[in-house]
Short mmCIF file of C-alpha atoms in Angstrom, two decimals:
data_model
loop_
_atom_site.label_atom_id
_atom_site.label_comp_id
_atom_site.label_asym_id
_atom_site.label_seq_id
_atom_site.Cartn_x
_atom_site.Cartn_y
_atom_site.Cartn_z
CA MET A 300 -115.49 75.03 48.29
CA TYR A 301 -112.38 75.97 46.32
CA GLU A 302 -111.97 74.00 43.10
CA PRO A 303 -108.60 73.84 41.37
CA ASN A 304 -108.14 75.23 37.90
CA VAL A 305 -107.73 72.86 34.98
CA VAL A 306 -104.46 73.27 33.06
CA GLY A 307 -105.14 75.95 30.46
CA ASP A 308 -107.60 77.98 32.56
CA TRP A 309 -106.90 81.64 33.34
CA GLN A 310 -107.09 82.77 36.98
CA GLU A 311 -107.57 86.46 37.80
CA TYR A 312 -106.06 88.17 40.84
CA GLU A 313 -108.71 90.35 42.47
CA GLU A 314 -106.13 92.32 44.47
CA HIS A 315 -104.28 93.30 41.26
CA ALA A 316 -106.83 94.64 38.76
CA GLY A 317 -106.42 93.12 35.31
CA LEU A 318 -103.63 90.70 36.22
CA ARG A 319 -104.22 87.05 35.42
CA VAL A 320 -102.15 83.88 35.26
CA ARG A 321 -102.44 80.40 33.80
CA VAL A 322 -100.55 77.13 33.64
CA HIS A 323 -100.66 75.65 30.13
CA ARG A 324 -98.89 73.50 27.53
CA LEU A 325 -98.25 70.59 29.89
CA GLU A 326 -96.49 68.10 27.62
CA ALA A 327 -93.74 65.51 27.47
CA ALA A 328 -90.55 67.32 26.42
CA GLU A 329 -86.80 66.91 26.68
CA PRO A 330 -84.89 69.83 28.22
CA PRO A 331 -82.92 72.03 25.80
CA ARG A 332 -79.55 71.76 27.61
CA GLY A 333 -79.64 68.02 28.24
CA ARG A 334 -80.96 65.84 31.03
CA ASP A 335 -79.86 66.26 34.65
CA ASP A 336 -78.11 63.19 36.08
CA ALA A 337 -80.48 63.28 39.08
CA ALA A 338 -83.41 62.59 36.72
CA ALA A 339 -82.08 59.21 35.55
CA GLY A 340 -84.97 56.84 34.84
CA LEU A 341 -87.58 59.61 34.98
CA THR A 342 -89.68 61.06 32.15
CA TYR A 343 -89.22 64.75 31.44
CA PHE A 344 -92.10 67.12 30.85
CA SER A 345 -92.54 70.86 30.50
CA LEU A 346 -95.19 73.40 31.30
CA ARG A 347 -95.61 77.11 30.86
CA VAL A 348 -96.86 79.72 33.30
CA THR A 349 -98.06 82.88 31.59
CA VAL A 350 -98.85 86.14 33.37
CA GLU A 351 -100.99 88.60 31.42
CA ASN A 352 -101.78 92.21 32.25
CA ARG A 353 -105.20 93.31 31.05
CA GLY A 354 -105.29 96.25 33.44
CA ALA A 355 -104.43 99.92 33.07
CA ARG A 356 -101.10 100.00 34.97
CA GLN A 357 -97.85 98.07 34.88
CA TYR A 358 -96.95 95.39 37.45
CA GLY A 359 -93.49 94.23 38.47
CA ILE A 360 -93.66 90.43 38.67
CA HIS A 361 -91.42 87.66 39.94
CA LEU A 362 -91.90 83.96 39.33
CA GLU A 363 -88.74 82.17 40.42
CA ASP A 364 -87.67 78.89 41.95
CA GLY A 365 -89.54 78.24 45.17
CA GLN A 366 -92.70 79.91 43.88
CA LEU A 367 -93.68 76.85 41.84
CA ASP A 368 -94.49 73.43 43.26
CA VAL A 369 -95.19 70.44 41.00
CA ARG A 370 -96.78 67.27 42.38
CA VAL A 371 -97.51 64.10 40.41
CA GLY A 372 -99.47 60.89 40.79
CA PRO A 373 -102.41 60.04 43.04
CA ASP A 374 -100.31 60.51 46.20
CA GLY A 375 -99.02 63.98 45.22
CA GLU A 376 -95.32 63.17 45.25
CA GLY A 377 -92.93 65.96 44.36
CA ALA A 378 -91.60 66.03 40.82
CA PHE A 379 -87.91 66.64 40.11
CA ILE A 380 -87.61 70.27 38.98
CA ASP A 381 -84.77 70.93 36.54
CA TRP A 382 -83.85 74.47 37.58
CA ARG A 383 -80.90 74.59 35.15
CA ASN A 384 -83.12 74.18 32.09
CA SER A 385 -86.11 76.16 33.31
CA GLN A 386 -86.71 79.81 32.46
CA PHE A 387 -88.24 82.02 35.14
CA ILE A 388 -89.64 85.56 35.32
CA GLU A 389 -87.31 87.59 37.52
CA GLY A 390 -88.25 91.21 38.20
CA PHE A 391 -90.07 91.86 34.93
CA ASP A 392 -92.43 94.81 34.37
CA VAL A 393 -95.58 93.61 32.60
CA TYR A 394 -97.20 96.59 30.91
CA PRO A 395 -100.89 96.74 29.95
CA LEU A 396 -101.84 94.30 27.18
CA ARG A 397 -98.54 92.42 27.55
CA ARG A 398 -97.57 88.94 28.75
CA ALA A 399 -94.56 87.21 30.29
CA THR A 400 -94.07 83.43 30.28
CA ALA A 401 -91.98 81.11 32.42
CA VAL A 402 -91.05 77.65 31.10
CA LEU A 403 -90.54 74.90 33.66
CA TYR A 404 -88.87 71.52 32.99
CA ALA A 405 -89.52 68.72 35.44
CA ALA A 406 -89.24 64.93 35.58
CA ALA A 407 -91.20 62.16 37.29
CA PRO A 408 -92.04 58.47 36.84
CA GLU A 409 -93.98 58.07 33.59
CA ALA A 410 -96.93 56.31 35.27
CA ALA A 411 -97.46 59.31 37.59
CA LEU A 412 -97.80 61.85 34.76
CA THR A 413 -101.50 61.23 34.21
CA HIS A 414 -102.08 63.40 37.28
CA VAL A 415 -100.02 66.60 37.60
CA ASP A 416 -100.77 69.40 40.08
CA VAL A 417 -99.00 72.74 39.76
CA GLN A 418 -99.16 75.36 42.50
CA VAL A 419 -98.08 78.91 41.70
CA GLN A 420 -97.48 81.80 44.10
CA LEU A 421 -96.76 84.94 42.13
CA ARG A 422 -94.99 87.95 43.63
CA VAL A 423 -96.42 91.24 42.32
CA ASP A 424 -94.78 94.59 43.13
CA GLU A 425 -92.89 92.97 46.03
CA GLU A 426 -96.12 91.57 47.54
CA TRP A 427 -97.07 87.89 47.60
CA ALA A 428 -100.27 87.03 45.75
CA ASP A 429 -102.49 84.13 46.82
CA ARG A 430 -101.46 80.63 45.80
CA ARG A 431 -103.31 79.12 42.87
CA LEU A 432 -103.53 75.45 41.86
CA TRP A 433 -103.90 73.88 38.42
CA THR A 434 -104.46 70.21 37.73
CA GLY A 435 -104.02 68.21 34.56
CA GLY A 436 -102.04 65.35 33.15
CA ILE A 437 -100.00 64.08 30.26
CA GLY A 438 -101.89 61.51 28.24
CA VAL A 439 -105.25 62.81 29.48
CA LEU A 440 -107.52 63.42 26.51
CA GLU A 441 -106.85 67.15 26.28
CA SER A 442 -106.90 67.21 22.47
CA THR A 443 -110.67 66.62 22.49
CA ALA A 444 -111.21 69.85 24.42
CA ALA A 445 -111.35 71.81 21.17
CA ALA A 446 -114.12 69.59 19.80
CA ALA A 447 -116.19 69.54 22.99
CA PRO A 448 -116.26 72.42 25.46
CA ALA A 449 -114.59 71.63 28.75
CA GLY A 450 -117.22 71.48 31.41
CA THR A 451 -117.72 70.36 34.92
CA GLY A 452 -119.69 67.26 33.98
CA GLN A 453 -119.43 63.98 35.86
CA GLY A 454 -116.49 62.73 33.76
CA SER A 455 -114.35 65.87 33.68
CA LEU A 456 -111.02 66.02 35.49
CA ALA A 457 -112.06 69.12 37.44
CA HIS A 458 -115.19 67.35 38.68
CA GLN A 459 -113.20 64.27 39.71
CA VAL A 460 -110.70 66.41 41.63
CA SER A 461 -113.49 68.39 43.28
CA ALA A 462 -115.36 65.21 44.32
CA PHE A 463 -112.16 63.75 45.77
CA LEU A 464 -111.44 66.91 47.79
CA LYS A 465 -115.02 67.03 49.09
CA ASP A 466 -114.76 63.39 50.20
CA GLN A 467 -111.54 64.19 52.08
CA THR A 468 -113.04 67.14 53.95
CA GLU A 469 -116.33 65.59 55.02
CA PRO A 470 -116.62 64.81 58.76
CA GLY A 471 -115.76 61.24 59.61
CA THR A 472 -113.30 60.70 56.74
CA ALA A 473 -109.58 60.43 57.22
#
């Protein structure tokens, strides 16, 4: 069964040798150009999506609006994406041993930020790569990850997400 990545994990693309991507630095943050009026009463947060080329050839990459989906809370409600403040990767050539990073600003109810899912669908050399999913949260004890290696033990976020998904796909469950 497919298990989502935990925020901070790298995910390699088999169809594009050496190309990998990750969602990281999920944190509460105010947007640099001011809040959008549509986000009144919501808590802003930011995240970064980094594409790294560890291969031998360059790749032309696109990571624009519509290629990122952010869901929050236990019901997976859509977060407000602040496109005006976000910085995307639009038609950038990533050469070997180089990186490119997109910065996304979004807003959601504060109580829902303990569970954030980010889906990314990268476009590489005008072809769509497979969708990838990362899960994490703001306020989740991520600072202890440096002291104790992140694992797939019974209490880890990845294990909890995996167990939930398995329960939803077993026959006889709705």
